[in-house]
XYZ file of C-alpha atoms in Angstrom:
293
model
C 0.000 0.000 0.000
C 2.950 1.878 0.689
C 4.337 1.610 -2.747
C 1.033 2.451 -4.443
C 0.523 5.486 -2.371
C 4.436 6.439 -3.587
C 4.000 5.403 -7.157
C 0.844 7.902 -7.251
C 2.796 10.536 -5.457
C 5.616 10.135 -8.016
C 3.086 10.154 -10.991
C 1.307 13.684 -9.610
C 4.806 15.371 -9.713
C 5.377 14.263 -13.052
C 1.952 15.656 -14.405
C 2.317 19.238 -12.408
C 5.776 19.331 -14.146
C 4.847 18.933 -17.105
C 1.630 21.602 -16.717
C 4.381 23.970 -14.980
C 6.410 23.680 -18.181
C 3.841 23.819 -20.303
C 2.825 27.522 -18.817
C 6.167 28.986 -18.822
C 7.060 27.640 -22.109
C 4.931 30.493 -24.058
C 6.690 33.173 -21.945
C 10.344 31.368 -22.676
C 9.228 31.877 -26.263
C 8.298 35.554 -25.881
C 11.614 36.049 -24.072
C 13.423 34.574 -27.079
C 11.490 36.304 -29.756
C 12.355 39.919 -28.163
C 16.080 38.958 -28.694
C 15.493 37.680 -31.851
C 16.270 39.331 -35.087
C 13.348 41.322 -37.010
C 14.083 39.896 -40.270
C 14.624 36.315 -39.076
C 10.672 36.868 -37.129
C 9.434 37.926 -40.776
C 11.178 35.322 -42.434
C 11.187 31.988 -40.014
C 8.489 33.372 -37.569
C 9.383 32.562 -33.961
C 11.524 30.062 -32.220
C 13.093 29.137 -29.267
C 16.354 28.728 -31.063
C 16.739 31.648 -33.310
C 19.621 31.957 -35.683
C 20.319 35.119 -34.872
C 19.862 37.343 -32.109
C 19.277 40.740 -31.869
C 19.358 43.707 -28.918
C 17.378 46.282 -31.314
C 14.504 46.197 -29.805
C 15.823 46.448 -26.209
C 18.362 49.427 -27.448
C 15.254 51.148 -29.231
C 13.195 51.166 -26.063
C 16.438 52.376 -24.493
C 16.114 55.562 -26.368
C 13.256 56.613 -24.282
C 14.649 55.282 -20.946
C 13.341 58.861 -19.031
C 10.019 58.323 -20.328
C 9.649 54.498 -19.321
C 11.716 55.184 -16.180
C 8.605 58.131 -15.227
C 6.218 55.918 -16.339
C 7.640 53.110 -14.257
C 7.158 55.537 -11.229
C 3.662 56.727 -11.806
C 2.746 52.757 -12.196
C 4.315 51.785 -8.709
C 2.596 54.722 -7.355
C -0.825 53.839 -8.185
C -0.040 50.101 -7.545
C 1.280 50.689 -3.829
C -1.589 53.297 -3.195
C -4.021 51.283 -5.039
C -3.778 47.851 -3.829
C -3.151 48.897 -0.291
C -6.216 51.173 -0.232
C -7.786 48.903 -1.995
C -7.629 46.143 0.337
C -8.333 48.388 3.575
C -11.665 49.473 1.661
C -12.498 46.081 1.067
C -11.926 44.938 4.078
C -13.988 47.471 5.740
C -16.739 46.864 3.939
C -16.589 42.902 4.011
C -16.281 42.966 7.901
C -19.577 43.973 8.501
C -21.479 41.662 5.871
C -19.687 38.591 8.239
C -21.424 39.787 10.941
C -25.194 38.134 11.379
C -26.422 41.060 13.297
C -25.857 43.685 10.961
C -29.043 45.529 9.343
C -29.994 45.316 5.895
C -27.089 42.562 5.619
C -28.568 40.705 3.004
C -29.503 43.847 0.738
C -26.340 45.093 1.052
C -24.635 41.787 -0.429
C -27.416 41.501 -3.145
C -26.303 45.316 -4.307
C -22.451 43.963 -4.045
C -23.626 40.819 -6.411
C -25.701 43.143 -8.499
C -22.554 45.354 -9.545
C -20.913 41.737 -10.834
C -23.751 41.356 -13.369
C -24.855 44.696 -14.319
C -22.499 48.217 -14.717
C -23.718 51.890 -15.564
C -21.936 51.969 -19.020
C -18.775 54.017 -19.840
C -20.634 57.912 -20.015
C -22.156 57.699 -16.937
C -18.787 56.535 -15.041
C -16.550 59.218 -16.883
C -19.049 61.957 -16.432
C -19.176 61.496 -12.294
C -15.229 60.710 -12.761
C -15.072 63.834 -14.869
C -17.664 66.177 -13.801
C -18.342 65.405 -10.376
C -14.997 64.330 -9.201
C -13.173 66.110 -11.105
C -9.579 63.955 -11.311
C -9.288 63.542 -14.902
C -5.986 64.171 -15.812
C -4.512 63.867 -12.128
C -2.925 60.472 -10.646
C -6.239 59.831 -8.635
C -7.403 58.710 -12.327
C -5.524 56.084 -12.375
C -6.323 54.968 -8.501
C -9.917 55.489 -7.827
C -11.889 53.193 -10.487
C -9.822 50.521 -9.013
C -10.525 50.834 -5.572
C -13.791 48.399 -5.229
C -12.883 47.298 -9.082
C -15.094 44.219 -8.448
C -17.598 42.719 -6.077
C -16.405 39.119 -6.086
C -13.446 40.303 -3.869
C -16.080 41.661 -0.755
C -17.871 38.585 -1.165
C -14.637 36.863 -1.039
C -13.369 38.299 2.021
C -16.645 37.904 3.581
C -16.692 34.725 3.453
C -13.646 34.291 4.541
C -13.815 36.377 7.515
C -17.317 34.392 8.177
C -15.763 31.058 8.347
C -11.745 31.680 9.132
C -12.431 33.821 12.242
C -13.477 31.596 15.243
C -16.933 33.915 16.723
C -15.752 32.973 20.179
C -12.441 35.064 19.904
C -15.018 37.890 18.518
C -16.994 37.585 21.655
C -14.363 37.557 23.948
C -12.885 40.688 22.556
C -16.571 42.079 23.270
C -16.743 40.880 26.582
C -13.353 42.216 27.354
C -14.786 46.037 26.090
C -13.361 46.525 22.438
C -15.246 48.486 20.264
C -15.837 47.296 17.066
C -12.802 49.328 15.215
C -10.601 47.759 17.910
C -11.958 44.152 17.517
C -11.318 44.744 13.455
C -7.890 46.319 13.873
C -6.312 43.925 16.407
C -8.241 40.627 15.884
C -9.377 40.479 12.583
C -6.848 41.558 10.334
C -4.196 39.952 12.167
C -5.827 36.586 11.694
C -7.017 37.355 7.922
C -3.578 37.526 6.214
C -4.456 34.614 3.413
C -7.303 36.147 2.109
C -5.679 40.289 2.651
C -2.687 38.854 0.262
C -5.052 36.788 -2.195
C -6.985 40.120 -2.383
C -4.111 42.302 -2.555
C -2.173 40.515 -5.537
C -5.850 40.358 -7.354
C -5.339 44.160 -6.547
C -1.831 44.547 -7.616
C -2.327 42.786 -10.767
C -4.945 45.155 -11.375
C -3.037 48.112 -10.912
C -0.427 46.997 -13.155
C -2.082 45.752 -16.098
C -4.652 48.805 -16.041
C -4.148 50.622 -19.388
C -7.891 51.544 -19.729
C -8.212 54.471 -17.310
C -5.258 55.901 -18.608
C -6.680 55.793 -22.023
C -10.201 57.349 -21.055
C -8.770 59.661 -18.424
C -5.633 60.642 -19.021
C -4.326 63.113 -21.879
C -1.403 64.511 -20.287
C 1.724 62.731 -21.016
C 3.285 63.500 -16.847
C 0.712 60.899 -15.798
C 1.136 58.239 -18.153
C 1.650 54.801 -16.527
C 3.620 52.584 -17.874
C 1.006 50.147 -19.712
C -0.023 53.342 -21.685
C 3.492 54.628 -22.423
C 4.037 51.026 -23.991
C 1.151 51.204 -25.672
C 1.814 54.515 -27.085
C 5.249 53.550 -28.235
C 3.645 50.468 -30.145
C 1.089 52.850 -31.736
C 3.909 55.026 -32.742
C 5.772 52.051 -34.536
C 2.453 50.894 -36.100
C 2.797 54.360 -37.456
C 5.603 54.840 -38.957
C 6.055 51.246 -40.460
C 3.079 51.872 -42.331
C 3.534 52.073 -45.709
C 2.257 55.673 -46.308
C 4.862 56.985 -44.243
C 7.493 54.065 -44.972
C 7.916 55.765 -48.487
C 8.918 59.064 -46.796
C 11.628 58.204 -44.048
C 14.839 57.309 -45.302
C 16.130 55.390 -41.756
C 16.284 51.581 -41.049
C 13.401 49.048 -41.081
C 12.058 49.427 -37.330
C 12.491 46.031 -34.976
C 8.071 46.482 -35.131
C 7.891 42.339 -33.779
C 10.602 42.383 -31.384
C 9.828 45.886 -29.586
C 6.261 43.993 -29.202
C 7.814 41.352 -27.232
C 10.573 43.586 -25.419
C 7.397 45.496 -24.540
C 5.459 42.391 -22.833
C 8.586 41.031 -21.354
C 9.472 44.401 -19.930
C 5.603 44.889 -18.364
C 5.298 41.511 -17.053
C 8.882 40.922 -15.174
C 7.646 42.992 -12.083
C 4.508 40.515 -11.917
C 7.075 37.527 -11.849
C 8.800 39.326 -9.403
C 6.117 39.785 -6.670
C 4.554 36.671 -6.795
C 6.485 34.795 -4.541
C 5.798 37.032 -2.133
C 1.913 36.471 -2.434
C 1.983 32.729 -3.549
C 2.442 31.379 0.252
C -0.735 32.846 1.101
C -2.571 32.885 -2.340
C -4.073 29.445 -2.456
C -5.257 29.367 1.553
C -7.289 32.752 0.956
C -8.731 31.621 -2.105
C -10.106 28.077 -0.768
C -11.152 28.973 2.493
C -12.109 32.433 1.563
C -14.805 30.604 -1.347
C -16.192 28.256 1.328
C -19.748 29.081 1.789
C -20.745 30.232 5.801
């Protein structure tokens, strides 16, 4: 029994190593292809053994090292301030939904839910963001549509804090006269780390990617982040490979492929970077924060 229970065991690593390899193999290809020469892309398409390889696209992105280096700091602005805000709002407003005794509990989570299915549309959301707020064209832009981005994270928490935090140890702190704020601040969230870093990468992730409030929001070039610098620099290159204006410059053919890579490689290293910092606690919040009280 002993043997069978090994033989299993040995045949489970085998299978996660080969679904491991198989999900890092199409970002050891997109590593490759950004080193690989433009021509050779054109010509042989990619590969993970190129014949030749090729910097231009790293040393063309190099010539606009401020402006990536700016927009790398306006991105890990609104990524610190936005995930940790983030989470503390969330938080907030999952601890009371845990709590049985809190009015209109039930509504409240049905108009959380509701927001999953249904939106106000794009006009609506930039005129309050616009018109009412005010903050288009400032950083807060870029922070505030993220900051309850979606409902499934409340619910998530919720549930978590429902079934994660023992009620006696909520009780006791009662008994023992702590408020509420007190209970949450020195009981709660010091027993809740799973699900705060399962809902802080969801948050950080969010951050980081986000290219669409910068595109709706944003016009002036001080507050670009870095997904819409990127994405302006690849709009530029569409640009002037086009054929149109291909017939009037006289420089080089432009590395249009591997600046596409160099751009994804270069937006998604910080991701890679994090993770193991979240991944200890990423799979316990998930689970127990999706079990049903």
């Amino acid at each position: 029994m002993h043997r069978e229970n090994r033989g299993w065991q040995w045949l489970s690593h085998i299978i996660m190593v080969v679904i491991s390899m198989a999900c890092l193999f199409p970002f050891a290809l997109l590593v490759m292809a950004s080193f690989t020469d433009e021509q050779e892309i054109i010509r042989d398409g990619y590969s993970f053994f190129p014949g030749r390889f090729s910097v231009d696209a790293y040393l063309y992105l190099g010539n606009k090292i401020g402006e990536i280096a700016h927009a790398y700091g306006i991105t890990l602005l609104i990524t610190v301030v936005g995930t940790v805000v983030g989470v503390a709002v969330t938080a907030m407003l999952a601890y009371p939904l845990s709590k049985p005794d809190m009015p209109y509990r039930n509504l409240a989570a049905f108009l959380i839910f509701f927001t999953l299915l249904f939106n106000g549309g794009l006009v609506p959301t930039y005129l309050i963001y616009t018109q009412v707020l005010g903050i288009k064209n400032t950083i807060w832009a870029l922070i505030v549509p993220g900051l309850l981005a979606n409902g499934f994270n409340v619910l998530l928490m919720r549930s978590y804090f429902s079934t994660a935090i023992p009620a006696a140890v909520i009780e006791s702190a009662n008994i023992d006269g702590a408020g509420e704020f007190r209970t949450f601040h020195s009981i709660v969230i010091p027993l809740s780390t799973p699900i705060l870093a399962t809902v802080g990468l969801f948050q950080l992730v969010l951050y980081w990617n986000d290219w669409f409030n910068g595109m709706v929001y944003i016009t002036d070039s001080r507050f670009y982040s870095l997904q819409n610098l990127l994405n302006r620099i690849l709009t530029d290159i569409q640009f002037l490979t086009s054929s149109n204006v291909r017939s009037s410059v006289s420089a080089g053919p432009m590395p249009s492929e591997t600046v596409r890579m160099a751009i994804a490689v270069i937006g998604v290293v910080p991701l890679l970077a994090a993770y193991p910092f979240f991944q200890r606690f990423f799979v316990k919040g998930l689970v127990v924060g999706a079990v049903k009280g």
